Short mmCIF file of N, CA and C in Angstrom, two decimals:
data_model
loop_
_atom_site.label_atom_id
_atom_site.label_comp_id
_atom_site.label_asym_id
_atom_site.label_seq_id
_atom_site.Cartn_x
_atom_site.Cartn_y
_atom_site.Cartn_z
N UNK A 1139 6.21 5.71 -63.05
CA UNK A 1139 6.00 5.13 -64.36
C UNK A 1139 6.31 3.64 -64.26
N UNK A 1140 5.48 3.15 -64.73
CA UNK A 1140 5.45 1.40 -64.33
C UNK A 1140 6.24 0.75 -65.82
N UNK A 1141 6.34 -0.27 -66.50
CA UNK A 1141 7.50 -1.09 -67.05
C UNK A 1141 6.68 -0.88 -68.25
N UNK A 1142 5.64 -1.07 -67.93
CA UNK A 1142 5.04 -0.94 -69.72
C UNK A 1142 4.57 0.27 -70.01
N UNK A 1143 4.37 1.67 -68.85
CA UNK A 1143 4.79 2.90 -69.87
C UNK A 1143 5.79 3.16 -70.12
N UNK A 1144 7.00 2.70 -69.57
CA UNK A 1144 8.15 3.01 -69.56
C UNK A 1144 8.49 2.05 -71.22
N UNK A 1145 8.25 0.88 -71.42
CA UNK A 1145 8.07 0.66 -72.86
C UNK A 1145 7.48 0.87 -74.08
N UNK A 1146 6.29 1.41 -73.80
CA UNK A 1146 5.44 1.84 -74.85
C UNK A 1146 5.95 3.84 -74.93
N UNK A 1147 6.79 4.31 -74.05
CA UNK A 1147 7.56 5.32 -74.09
C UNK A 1147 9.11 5.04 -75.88
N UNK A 1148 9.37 3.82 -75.01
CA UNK A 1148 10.92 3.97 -75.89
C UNK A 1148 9.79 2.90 -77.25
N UNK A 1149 8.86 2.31 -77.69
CA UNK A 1149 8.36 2.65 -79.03
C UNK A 1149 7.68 3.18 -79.68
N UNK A 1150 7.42 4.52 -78.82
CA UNK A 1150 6.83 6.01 -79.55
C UNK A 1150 5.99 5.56 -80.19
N UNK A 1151 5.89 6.06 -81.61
CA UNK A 1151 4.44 6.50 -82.43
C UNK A 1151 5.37 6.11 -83.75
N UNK A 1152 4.77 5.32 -84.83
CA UNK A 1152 5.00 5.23 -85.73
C UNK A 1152 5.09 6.23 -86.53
N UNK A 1153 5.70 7.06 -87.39
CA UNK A 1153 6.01 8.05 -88.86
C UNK A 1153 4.49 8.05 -88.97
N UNK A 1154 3.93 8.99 -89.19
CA UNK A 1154 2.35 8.98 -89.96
C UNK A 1154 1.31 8.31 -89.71
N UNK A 1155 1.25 7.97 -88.54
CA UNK A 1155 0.41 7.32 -87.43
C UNK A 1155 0.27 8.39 -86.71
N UNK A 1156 -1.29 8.46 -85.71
CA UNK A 1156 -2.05 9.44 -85.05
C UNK A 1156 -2.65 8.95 -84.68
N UNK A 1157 -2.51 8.71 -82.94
CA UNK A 1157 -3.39 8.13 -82.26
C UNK A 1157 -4.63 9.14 -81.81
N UNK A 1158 -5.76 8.96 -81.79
CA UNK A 1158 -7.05 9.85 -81.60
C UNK A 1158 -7.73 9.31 -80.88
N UNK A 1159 -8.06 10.13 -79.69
CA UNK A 1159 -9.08 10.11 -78.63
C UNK A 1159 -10.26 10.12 -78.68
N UNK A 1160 -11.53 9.51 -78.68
CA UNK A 1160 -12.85 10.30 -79.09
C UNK A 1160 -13.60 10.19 -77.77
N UNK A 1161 -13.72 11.30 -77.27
CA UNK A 1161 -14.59 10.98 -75.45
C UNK A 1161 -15.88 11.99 -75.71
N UNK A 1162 -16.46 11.70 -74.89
CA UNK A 1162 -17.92 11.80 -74.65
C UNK A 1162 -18.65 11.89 -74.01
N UNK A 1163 -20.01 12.01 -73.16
CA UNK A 1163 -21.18 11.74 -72.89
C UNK A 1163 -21.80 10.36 -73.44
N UNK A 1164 -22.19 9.66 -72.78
CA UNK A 1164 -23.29 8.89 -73.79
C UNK A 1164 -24.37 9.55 -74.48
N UNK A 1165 -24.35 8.40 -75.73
CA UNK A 1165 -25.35 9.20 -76.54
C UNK A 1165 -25.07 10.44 -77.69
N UNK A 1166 -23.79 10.90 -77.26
CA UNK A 1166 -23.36 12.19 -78.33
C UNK A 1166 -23.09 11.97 -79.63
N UNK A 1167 -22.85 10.53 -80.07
CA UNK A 1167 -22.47 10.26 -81.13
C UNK A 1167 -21.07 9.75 -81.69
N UNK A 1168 -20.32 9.83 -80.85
CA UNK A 1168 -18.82 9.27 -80.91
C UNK A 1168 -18.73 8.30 -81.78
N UNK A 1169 -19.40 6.98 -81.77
CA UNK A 1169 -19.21 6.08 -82.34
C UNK A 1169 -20.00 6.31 -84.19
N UNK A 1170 -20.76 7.01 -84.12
CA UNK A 1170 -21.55 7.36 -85.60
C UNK A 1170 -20.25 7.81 -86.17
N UNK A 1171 -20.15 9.36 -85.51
CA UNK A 1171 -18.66 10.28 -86.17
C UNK A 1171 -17.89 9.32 -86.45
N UNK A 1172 -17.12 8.18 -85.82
CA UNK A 1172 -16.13 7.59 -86.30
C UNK A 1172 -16.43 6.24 -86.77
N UNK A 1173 -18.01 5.86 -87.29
CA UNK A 1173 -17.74 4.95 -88.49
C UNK A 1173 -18.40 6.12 -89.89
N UNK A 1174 -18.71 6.74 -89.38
CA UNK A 1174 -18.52 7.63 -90.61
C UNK A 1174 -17.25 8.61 -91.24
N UNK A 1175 -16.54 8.50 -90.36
CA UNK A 1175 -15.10 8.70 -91.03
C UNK A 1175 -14.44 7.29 -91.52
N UNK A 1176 -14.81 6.34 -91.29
CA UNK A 1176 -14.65 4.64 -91.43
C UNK A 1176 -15.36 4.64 -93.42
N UNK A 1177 -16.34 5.39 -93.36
CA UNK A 1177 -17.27 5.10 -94.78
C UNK A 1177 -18.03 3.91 -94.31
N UNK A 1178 -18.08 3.87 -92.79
CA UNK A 1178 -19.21 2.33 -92.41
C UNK A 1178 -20.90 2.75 -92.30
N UNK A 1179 -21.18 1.85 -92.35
CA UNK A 1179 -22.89 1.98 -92.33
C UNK A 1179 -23.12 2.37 -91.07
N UNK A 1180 -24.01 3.28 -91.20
CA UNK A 1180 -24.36 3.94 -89.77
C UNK A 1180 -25.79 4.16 -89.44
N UNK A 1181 -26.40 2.94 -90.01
CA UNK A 1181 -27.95 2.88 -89.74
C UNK A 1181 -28.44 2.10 -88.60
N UNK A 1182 -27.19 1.38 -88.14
CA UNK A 1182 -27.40 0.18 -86.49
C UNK A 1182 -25.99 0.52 -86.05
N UNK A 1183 -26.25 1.42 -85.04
CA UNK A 1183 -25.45 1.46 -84.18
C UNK A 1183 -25.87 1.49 -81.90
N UNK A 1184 -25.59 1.22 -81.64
CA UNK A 1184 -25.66 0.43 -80.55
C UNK A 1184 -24.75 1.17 -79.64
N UNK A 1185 -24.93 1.78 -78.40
CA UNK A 1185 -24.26 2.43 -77.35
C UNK A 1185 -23.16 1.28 -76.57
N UNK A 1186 -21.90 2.14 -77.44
CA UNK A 1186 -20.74 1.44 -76.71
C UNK A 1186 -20.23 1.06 -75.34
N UNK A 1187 -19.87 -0.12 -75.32
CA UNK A 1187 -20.19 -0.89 -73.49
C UNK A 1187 -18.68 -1.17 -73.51
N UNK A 1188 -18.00 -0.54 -73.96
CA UNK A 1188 -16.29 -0.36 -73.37
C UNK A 1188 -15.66 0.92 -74.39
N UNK A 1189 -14.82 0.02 -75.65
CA UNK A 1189 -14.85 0.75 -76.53
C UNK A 1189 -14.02 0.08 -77.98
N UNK A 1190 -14.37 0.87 -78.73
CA UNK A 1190 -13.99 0.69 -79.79
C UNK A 1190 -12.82 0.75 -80.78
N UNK A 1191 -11.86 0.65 -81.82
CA UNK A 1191 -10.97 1.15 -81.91
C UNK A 1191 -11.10 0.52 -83.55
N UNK A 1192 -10.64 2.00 -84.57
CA UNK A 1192 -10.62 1.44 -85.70
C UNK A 1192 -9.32 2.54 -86.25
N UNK A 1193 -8.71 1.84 -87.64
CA UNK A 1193 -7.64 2.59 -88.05
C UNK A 1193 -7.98 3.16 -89.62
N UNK A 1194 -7.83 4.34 -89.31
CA UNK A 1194 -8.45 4.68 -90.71
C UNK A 1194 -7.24 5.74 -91.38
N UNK A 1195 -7.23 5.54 -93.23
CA UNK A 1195 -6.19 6.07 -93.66
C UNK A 1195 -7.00 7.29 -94.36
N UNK A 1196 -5.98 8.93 -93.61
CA UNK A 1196 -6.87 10.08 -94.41
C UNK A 1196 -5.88 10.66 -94.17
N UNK A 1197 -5.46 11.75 -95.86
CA UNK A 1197 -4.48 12.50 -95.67
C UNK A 1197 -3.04 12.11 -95.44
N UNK A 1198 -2.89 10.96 -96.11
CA UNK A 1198 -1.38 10.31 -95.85
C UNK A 1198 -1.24 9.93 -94.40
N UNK A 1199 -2.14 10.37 -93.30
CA UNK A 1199 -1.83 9.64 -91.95
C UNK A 1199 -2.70 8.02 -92.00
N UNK A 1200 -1.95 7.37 -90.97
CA UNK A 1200 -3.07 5.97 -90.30
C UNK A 1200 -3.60 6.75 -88.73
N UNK A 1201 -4.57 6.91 -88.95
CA UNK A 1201 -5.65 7.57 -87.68
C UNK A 1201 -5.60 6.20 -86.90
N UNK A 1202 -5.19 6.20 -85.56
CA UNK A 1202 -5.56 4.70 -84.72
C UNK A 1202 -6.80 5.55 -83.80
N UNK A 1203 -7.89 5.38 -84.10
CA UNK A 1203 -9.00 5.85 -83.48
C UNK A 1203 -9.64 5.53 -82.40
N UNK A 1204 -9.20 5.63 -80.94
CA UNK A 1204 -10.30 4.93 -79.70
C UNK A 1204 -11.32 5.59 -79.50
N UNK A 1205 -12.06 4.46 -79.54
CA UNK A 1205 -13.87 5.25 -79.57
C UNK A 1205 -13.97 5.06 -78.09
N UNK A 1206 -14.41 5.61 -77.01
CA UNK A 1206 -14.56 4.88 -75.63
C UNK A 1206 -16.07 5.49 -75.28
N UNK A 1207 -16.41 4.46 -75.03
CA UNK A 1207 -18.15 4.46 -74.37
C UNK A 1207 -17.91 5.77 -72.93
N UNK A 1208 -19.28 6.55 -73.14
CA UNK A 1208 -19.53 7.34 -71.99
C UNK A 1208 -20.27 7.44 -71.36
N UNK A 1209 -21.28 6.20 -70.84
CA UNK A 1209 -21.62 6.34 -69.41
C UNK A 1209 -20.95 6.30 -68.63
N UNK A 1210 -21.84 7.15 -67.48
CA UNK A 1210 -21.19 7.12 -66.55
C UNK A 1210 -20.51 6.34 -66.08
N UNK A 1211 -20.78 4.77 -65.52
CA UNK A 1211 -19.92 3.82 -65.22
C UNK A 1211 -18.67 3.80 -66.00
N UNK A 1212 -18.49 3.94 -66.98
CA UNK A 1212 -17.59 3.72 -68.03
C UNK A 1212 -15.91 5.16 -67.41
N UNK A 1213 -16.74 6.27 -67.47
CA UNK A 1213 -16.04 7.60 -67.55
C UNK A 1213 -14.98 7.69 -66.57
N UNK A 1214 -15.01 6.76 -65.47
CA UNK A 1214 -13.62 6.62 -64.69
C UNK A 1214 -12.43 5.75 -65.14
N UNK A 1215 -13.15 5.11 -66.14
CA UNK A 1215 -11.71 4.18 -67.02
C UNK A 1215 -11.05 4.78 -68.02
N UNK A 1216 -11.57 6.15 -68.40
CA UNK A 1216 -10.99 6.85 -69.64
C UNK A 1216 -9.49 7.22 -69.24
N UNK A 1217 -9.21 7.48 -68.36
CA UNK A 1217 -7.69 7.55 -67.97
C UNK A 1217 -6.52 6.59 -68.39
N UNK A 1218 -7.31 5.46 -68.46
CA UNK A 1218 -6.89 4.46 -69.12
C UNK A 1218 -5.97 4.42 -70.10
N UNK A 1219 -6.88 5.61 -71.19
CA UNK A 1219 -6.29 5.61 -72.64
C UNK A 1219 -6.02 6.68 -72.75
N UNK A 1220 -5.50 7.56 -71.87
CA UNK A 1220 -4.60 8.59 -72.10
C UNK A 1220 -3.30 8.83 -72.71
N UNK A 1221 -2.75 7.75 -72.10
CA UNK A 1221 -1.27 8.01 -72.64
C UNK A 1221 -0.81 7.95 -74.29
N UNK A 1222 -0.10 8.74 -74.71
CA UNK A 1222 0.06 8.73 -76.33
C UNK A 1222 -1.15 9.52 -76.84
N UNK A 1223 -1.64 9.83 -76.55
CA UNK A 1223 -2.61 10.70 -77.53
C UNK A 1223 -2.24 11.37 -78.28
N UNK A 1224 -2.37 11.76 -79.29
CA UNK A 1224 -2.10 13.07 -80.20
C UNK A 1224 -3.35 14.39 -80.41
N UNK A 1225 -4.08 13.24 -80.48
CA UNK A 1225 -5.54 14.54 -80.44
C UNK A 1225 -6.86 14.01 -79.87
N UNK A 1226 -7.52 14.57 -79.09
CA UNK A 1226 -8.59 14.72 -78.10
C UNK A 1226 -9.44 15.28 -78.93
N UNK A 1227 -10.68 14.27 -79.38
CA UNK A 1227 -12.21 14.87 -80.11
C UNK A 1227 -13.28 14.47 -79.05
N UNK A 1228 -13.55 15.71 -78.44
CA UNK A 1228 -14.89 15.67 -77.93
C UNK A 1228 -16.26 15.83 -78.53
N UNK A 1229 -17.08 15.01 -78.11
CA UNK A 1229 -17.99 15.20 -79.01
C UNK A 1229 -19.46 15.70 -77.85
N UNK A 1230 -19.58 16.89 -78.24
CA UNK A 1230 -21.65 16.79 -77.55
C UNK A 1230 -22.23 17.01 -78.45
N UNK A 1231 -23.20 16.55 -77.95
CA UNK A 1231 -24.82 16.41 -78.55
C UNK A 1231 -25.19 17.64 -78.20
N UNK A 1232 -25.30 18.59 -79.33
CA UNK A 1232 -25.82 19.89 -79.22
C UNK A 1232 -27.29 19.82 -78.92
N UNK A 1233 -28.14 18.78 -78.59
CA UNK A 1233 -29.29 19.26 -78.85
C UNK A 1233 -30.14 18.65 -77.21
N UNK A 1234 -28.85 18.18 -76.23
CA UNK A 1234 -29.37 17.66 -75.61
C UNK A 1234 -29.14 19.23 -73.99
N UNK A 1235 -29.84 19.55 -74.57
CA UNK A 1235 -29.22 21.27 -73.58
C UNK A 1235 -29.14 20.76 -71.75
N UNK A 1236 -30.26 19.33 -71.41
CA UNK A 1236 -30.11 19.58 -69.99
C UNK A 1236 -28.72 18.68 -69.97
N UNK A 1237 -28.08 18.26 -70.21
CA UNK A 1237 -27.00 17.71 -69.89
C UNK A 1237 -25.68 18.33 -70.54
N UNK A 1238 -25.91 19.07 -70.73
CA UNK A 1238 -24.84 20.81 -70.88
C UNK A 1238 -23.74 20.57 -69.84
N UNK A 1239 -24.50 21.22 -68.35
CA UNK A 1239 -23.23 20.82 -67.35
C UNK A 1239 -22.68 20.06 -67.19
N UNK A 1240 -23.35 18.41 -67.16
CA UNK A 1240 -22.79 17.34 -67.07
C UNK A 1240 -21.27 17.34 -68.24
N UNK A 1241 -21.61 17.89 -69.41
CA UNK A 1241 -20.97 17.87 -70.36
C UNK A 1241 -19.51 18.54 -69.80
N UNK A 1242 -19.91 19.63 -69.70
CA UNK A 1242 -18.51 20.77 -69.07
C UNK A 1242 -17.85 19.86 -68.02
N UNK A 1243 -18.48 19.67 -67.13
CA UNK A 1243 -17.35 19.17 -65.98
C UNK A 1243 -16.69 18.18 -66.34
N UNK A 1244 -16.99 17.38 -67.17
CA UNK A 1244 -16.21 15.90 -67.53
C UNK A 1244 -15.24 16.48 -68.60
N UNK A 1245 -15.80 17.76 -69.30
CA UNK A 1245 -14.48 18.42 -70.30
C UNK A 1245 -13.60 19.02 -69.39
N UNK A 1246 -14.08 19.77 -68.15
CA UNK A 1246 -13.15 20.93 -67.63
C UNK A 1246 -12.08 19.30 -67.13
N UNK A 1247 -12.42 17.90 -66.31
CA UNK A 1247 -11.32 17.09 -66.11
C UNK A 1247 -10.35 16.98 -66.82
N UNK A 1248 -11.09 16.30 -67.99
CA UNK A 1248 -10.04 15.71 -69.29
C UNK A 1248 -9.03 17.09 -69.51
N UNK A 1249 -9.45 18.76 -69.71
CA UNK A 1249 -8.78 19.27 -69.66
C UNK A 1249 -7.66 19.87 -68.19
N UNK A 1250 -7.98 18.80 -67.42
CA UNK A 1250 -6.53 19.25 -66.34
C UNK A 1250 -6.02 17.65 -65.80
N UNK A 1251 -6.16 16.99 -67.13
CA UNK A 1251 -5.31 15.86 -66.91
C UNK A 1251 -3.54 15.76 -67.28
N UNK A 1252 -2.62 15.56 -66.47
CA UNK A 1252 -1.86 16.03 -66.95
C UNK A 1252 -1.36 15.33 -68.26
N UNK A 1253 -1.70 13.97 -68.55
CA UNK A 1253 -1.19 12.85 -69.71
C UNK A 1253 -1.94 13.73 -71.12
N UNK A 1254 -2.95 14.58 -71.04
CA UNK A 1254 -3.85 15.48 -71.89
C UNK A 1254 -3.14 16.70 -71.84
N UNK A 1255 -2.07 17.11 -71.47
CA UNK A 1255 -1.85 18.72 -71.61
C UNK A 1255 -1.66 19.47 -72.04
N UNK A 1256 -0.82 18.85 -73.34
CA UNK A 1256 -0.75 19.68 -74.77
C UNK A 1256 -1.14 19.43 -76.04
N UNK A 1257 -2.47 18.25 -75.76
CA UNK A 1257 -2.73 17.85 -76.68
C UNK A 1257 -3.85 18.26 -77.21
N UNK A 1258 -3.84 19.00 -78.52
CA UNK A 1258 -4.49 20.02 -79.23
C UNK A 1258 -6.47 18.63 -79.04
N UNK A 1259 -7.50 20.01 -79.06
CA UNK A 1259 -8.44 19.41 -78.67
C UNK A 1259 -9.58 19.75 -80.00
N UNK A 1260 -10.07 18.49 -80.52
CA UNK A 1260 -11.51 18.84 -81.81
C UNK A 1260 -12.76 18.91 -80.82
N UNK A 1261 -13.47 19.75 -80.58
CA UNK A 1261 -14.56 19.44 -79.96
C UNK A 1261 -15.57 19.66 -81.49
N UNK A 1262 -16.36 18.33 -81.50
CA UNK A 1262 -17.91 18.06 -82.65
C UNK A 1262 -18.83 18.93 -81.85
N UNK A 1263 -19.64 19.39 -82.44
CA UNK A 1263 -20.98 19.90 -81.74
C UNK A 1263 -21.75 19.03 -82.81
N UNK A 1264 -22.30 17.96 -82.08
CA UNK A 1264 -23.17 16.92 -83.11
C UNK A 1264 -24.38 17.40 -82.97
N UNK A 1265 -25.10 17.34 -83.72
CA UNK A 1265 -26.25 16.91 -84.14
C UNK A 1265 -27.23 18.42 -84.17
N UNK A 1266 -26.13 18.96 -85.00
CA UNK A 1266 -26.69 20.29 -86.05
C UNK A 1266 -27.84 20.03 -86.67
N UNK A 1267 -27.93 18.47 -86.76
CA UNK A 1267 -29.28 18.57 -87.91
C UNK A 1267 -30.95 18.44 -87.21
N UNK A 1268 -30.40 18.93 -86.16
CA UNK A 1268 -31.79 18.96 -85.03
C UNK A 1268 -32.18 19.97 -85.23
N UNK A 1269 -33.34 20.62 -85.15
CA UNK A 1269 -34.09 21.96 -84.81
C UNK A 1269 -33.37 22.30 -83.34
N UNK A 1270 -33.54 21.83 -82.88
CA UNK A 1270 -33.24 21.73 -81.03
C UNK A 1270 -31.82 21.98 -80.27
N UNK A 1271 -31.30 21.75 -81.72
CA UNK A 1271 -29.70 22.19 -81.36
C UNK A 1271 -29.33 22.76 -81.26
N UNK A 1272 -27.92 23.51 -80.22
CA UNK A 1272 -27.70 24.61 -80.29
C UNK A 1272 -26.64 24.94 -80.60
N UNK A 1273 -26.06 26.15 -81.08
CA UNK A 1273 -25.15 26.61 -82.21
C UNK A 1273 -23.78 26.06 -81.46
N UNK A 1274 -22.85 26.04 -82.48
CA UNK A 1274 -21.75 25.41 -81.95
C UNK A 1274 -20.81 26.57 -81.09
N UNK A 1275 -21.33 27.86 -81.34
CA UNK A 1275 -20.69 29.13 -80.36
C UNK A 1275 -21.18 29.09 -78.94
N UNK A 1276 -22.59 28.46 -78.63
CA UNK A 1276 -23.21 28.21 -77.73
C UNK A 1276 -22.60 27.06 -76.60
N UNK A 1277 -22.34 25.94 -77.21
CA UNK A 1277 -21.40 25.10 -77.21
C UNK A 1277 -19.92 25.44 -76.22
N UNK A 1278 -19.56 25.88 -77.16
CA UNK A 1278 -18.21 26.78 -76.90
C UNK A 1278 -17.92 27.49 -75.84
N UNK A 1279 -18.76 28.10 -75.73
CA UNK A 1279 -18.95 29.55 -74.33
C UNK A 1279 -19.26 27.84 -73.34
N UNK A 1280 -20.11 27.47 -73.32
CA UNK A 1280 -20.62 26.30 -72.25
C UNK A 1280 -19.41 25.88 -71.65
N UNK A 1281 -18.44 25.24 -72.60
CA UNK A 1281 -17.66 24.59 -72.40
C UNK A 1281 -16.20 25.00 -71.78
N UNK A 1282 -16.11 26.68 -72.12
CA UNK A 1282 -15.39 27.64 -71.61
C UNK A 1282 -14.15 27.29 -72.43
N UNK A 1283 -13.76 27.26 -74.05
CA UNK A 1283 -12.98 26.76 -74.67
C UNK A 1283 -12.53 28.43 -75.29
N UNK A 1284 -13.64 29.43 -75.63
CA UNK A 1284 -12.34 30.76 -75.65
C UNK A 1284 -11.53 30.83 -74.37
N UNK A 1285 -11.56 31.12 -73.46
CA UNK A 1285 -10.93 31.04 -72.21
C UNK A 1285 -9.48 30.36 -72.24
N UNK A 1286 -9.68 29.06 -72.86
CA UNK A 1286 -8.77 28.29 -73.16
C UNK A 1286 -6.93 29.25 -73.91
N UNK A 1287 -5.81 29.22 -72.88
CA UNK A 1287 -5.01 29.67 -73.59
C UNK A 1287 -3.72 29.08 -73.92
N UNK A 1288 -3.35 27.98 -73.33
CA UNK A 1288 -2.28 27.27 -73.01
C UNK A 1288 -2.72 25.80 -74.18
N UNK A 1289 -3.26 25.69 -75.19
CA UNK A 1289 -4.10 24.55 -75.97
C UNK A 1289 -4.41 24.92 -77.22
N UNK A 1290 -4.49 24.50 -78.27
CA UNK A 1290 -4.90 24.70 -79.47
C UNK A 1290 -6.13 23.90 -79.42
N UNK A 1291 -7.25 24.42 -79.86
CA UNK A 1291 -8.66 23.79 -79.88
C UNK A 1291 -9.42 23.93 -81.20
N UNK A 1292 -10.29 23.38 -81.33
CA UNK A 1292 -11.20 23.89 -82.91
C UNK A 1292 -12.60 23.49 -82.10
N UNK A 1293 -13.72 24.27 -82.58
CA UNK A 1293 -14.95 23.48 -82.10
C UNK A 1293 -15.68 23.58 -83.80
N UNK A 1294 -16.35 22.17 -83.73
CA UNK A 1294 -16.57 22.07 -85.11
C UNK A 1294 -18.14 21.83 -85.44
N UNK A 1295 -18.94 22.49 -85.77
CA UNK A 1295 -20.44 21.52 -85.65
C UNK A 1295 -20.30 20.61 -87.12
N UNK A 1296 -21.44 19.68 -86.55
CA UNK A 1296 -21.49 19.26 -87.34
C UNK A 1296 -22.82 18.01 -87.47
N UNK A 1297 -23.14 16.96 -88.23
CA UNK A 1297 -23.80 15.80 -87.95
C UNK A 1297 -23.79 14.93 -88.55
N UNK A 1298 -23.36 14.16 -87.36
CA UNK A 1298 -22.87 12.75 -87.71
C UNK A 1298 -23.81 11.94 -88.44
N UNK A 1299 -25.11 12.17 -88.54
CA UNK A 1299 -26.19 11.21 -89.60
C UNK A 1299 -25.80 11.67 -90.78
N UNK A 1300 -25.57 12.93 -91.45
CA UNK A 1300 -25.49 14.24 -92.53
C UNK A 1300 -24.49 13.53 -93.23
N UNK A 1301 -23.42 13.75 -92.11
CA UNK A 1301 -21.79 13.76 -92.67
C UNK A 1301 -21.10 15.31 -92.59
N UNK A 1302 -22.21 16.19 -92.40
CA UNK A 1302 -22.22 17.44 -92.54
C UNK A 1302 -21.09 18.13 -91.37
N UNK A 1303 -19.67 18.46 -91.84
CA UNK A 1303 -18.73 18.93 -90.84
C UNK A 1303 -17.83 18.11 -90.24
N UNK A 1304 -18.34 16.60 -90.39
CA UNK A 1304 -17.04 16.04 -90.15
C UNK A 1304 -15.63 15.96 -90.63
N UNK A 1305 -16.01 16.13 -92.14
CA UNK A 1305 -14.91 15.93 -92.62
C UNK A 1305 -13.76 17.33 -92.46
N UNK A 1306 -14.35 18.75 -92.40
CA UNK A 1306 -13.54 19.60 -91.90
C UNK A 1306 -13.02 19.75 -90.65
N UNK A 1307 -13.79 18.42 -89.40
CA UNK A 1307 -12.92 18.71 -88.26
C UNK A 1307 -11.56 17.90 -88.99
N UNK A 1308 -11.97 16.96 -89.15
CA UNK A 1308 -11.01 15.88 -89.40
C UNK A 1308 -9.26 16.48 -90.32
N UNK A 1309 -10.06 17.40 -91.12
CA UNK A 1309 -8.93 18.11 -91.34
C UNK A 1309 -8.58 18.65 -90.79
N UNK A 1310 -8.47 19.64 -89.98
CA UNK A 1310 -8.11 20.60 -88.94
C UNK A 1310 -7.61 19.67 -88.23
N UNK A 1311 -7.98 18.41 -87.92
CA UNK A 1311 -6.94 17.35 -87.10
C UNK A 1311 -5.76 17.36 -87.56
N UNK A 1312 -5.80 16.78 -88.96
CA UNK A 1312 -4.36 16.48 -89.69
C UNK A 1312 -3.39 17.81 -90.17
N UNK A 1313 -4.06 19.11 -89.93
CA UNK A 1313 -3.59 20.03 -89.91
C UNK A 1313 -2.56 20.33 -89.28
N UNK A 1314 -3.17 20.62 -87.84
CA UNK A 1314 -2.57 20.79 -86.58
C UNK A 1314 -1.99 20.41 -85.81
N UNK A 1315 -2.25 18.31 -86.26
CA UNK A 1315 -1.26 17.41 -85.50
C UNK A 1315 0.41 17.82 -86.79
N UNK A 1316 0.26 17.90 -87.77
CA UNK A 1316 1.18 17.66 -88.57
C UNK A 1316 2.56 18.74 -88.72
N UNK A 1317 1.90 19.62 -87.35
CA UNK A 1317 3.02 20.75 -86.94
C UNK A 1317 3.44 20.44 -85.72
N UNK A 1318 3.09 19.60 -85.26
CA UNK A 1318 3.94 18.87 -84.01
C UNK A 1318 5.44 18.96 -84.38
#
């Protein structure tokens, strides 16, 4: 442990502050979902080339939200922003089926990171509002999240153009972090 985790250790997490993870694939929507939990306009949005970070107040918490870009190039720096997490929202693009596996293996990592180990996980199944999409149980099995036993998880569909389901992951966030 180097000097500045060892400091950002002894000043913890503010009272009612929740730091949130949002990782990804490119393309899944990460950044829509979280300016639409923002109430921001989400008619120009632009594939994130590092990442993002906004603080949003819901449910008596301050959400500190890192949005982090997921191309590939990008997906070896996510380690980065591991430390402190409280909750891990994955997001896929339900509708993009050939990049399914790609999807799993970059979840099965994040889930055997050890700085990630007990930190309860939202997986979005975006973009319900496709014909093409596939169900968020579909999703689920893909991702091998019943299996999951050592983790509290939710998988949530939903779409991020809609609005449709975000707002019940989002609760189930403040739910579940708030029994920590």
């Amino acid at each position: 442990m180097g000097l500045l985790d060892y400091l950002r250790k002894l000043r913890g997490q503010k009272k009612g502050e929740l730091r949130i993870l949002f990782l990804g694939l490119d393309n899944a929507g990460k950044t829509t979902i979280l300016k639409s939990i923002a109430d921001e306009d989400i008619t120009r949005i632009t594939p994130t080339q590092g990442f993002n970070i906004k603080s949003v107040v819901s449910g008596g918490f301050k959400l500190n939200v890192w949005d982090i870009g997921g191309q590939r190039k990008i997906r070896p720096y996510w380690r980065n922003y591991y430390d402190n997490t409280d909750v891990l929202v994955y997001v896929v693009d339900s509708s993009d089926k050939k990049r399914f596996e790609e999807t799993g293996v970059e979840f099965s990592e994040l889930l055997d990171e050890e700085k990630l180990e007990k930190v309860p996980v939202l997986v979005f199944a975006n973009k319900q509002d496709l014909l093409s999409s596939a169900p968020a149980s579909e999703v689920a099995e893909g991702l091998g999240l019943p299996s999951l036993r050592n983790r509290v998880w939710q998988i949530q569909p939903c779409s991020a153009v809609t609005g449709e389901g975000i707002k019940d992951g989002m609760d189930w966030v403040l739910k579940n972090v708030s029994k920590k």
